[in-house]
CSV table of C-alpha atoms in Angstrom, one decimal:
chain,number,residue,atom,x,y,z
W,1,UNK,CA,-134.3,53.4,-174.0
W,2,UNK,CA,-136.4,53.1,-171.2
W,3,UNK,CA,-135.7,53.2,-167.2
W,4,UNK,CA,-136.5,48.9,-167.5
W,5,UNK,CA,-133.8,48.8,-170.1
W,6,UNK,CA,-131.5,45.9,-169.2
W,7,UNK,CA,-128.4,48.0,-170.4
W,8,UNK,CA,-129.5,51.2,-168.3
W,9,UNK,CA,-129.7,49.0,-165.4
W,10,UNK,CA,-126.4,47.4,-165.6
W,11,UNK,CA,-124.5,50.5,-166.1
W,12,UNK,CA,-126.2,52.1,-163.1
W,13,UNK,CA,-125.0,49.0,-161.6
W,14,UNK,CA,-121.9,49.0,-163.0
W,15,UNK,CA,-121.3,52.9,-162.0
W,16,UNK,CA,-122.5,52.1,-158.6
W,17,UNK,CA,-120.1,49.1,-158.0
W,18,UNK,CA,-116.9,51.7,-159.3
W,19,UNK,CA,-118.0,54.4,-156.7
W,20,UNK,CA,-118.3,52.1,-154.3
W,21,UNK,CA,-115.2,50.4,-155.1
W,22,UNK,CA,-113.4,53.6,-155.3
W,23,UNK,CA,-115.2,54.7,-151.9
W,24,UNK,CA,-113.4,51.0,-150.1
W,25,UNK,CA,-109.8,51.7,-151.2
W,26,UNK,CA,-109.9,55.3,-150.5
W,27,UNK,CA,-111.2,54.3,-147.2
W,28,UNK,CA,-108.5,51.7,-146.5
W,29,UNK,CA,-106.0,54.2,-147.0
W,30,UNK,CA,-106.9,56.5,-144.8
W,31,UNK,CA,-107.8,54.2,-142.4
W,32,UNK,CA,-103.9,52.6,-143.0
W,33,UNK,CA,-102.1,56.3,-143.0
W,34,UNK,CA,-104.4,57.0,-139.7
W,35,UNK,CA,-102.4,53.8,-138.3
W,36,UNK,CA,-99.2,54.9,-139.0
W,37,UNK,CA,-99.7,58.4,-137.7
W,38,UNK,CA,-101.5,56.6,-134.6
W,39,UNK,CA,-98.3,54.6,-134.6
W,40,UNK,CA,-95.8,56.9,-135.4
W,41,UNK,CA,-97.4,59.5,-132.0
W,42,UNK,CA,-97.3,55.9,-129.6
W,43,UNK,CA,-93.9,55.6,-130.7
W,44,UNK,CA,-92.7,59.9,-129.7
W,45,UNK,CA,-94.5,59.3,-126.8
W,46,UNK,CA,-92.7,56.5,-125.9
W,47,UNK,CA,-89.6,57.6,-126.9
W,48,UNK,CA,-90.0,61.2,-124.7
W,49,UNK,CA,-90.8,59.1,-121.6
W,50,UNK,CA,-88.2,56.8,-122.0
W,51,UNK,CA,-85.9,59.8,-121.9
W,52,UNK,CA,-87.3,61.1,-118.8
W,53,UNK,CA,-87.3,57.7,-116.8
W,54,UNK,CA,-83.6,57.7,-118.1
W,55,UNK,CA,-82.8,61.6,-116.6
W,56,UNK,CA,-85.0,61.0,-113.8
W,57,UNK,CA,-82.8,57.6,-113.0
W,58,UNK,CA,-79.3,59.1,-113.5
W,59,UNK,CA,-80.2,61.6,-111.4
W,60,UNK,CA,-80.9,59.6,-108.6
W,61,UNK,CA,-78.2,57.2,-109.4
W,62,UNK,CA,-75.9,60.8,-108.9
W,63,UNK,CA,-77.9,60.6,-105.1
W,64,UNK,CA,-77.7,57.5,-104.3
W,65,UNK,CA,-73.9,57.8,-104.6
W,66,UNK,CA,-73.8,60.9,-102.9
W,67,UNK,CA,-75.4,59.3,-99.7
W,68,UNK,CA,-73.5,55.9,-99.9
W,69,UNK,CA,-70.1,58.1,-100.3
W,70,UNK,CA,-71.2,60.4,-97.0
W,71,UNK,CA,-72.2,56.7,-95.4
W,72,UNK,CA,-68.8,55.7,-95.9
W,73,UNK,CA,-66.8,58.9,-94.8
W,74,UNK,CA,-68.4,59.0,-91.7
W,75,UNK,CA,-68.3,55.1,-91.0
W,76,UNK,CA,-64.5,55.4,-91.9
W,77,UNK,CA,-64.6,58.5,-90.2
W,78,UNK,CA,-65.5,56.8,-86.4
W,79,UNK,CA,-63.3,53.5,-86.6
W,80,UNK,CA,-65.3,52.1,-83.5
W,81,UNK,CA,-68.3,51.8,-85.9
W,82,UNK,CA,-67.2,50.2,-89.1
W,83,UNK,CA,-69.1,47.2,-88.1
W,84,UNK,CA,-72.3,48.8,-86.6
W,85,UNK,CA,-74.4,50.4,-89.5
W,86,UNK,CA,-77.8,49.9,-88.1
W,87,UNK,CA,-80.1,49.1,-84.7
W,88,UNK,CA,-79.7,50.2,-81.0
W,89,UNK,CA,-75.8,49.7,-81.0
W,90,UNK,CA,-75.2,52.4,-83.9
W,91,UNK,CA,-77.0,55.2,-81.3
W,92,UNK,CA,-75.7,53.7,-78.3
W,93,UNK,CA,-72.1,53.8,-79.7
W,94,UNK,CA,-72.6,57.7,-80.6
W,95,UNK,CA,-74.2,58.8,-77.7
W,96,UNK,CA,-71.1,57.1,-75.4
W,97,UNK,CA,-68.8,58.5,-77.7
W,98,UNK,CA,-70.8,62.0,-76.8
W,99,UNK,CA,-70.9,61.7,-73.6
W,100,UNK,CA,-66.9,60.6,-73.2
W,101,UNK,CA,-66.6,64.0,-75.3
W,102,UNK,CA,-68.5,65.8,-73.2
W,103,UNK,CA,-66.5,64.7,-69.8
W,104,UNK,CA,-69.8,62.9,-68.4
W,105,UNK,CA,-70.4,59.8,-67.4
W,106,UNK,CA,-71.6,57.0,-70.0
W,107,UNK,CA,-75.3,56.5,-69.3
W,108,UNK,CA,-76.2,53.5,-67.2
W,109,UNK,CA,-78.4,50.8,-69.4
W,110,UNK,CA,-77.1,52.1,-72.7
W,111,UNK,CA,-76.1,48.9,-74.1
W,112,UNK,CA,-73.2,46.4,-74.4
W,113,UNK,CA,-73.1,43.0,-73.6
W,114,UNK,CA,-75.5,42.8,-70.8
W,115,UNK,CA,-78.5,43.2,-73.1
W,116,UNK,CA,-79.3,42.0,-77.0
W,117,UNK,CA,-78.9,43.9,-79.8
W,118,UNK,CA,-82.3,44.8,-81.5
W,119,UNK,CA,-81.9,44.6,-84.7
């Protein structure tokens, strides 16, 4: 049996083609259990920050509250401003109420119907 010998070459051929066959699927199962650990990290990750956007928004859900409920003690708190939440009249409104407090007189251009609100 020679190096030429039809049968030598054919099982070198046919040992070649079984460690290269065996070389493929090994390969494709890594490459599939990289996936699903690739996959499996995406989804922890996900998962953690999903968590944290849902903290982060409860807490300032808990805030928001907190300012609308000291919004609405003090509007309820000065009946002569339930109406007037925002623009010149909410200031002009506290600083007469201030200076009728304080026993002075209401300064002169500080609003009311003579002029437009701003808002």
């Amino acid at each position: 049996m020679s190096l030429i010998d039809p049968r030598f070459l054919l099982a070198a051929l046919l040992a070649l083609l079984v460690v290269y066959g065996a070389g493929y699927s090994k390969g494709e199962r890594d490459s599939a259990a990289a996936q699903q650990q690739e996959l499996q990290e995406w989804q922890l990750t996900a998962e953690a920050a999903t968590e944290l956007y849902l903290q982060a928004r409860d807490r300032k859900d808990v805030r928001y509250r907190t300012i609308t409920q000291t919004v609405e003690v003090a509007k309820n708190a000065t009946p002569d401003i339930a109406d007037c939440r925002t623009g010149d009249d909410w200031m002009r409104i506290y600083r007469d109420n201030a200076a009728i407090a304080n026993g002075t007189a209401v300064p002169a251009g500080s609003g009311g119907a003579d002029r437009a609100d701003a808002r």
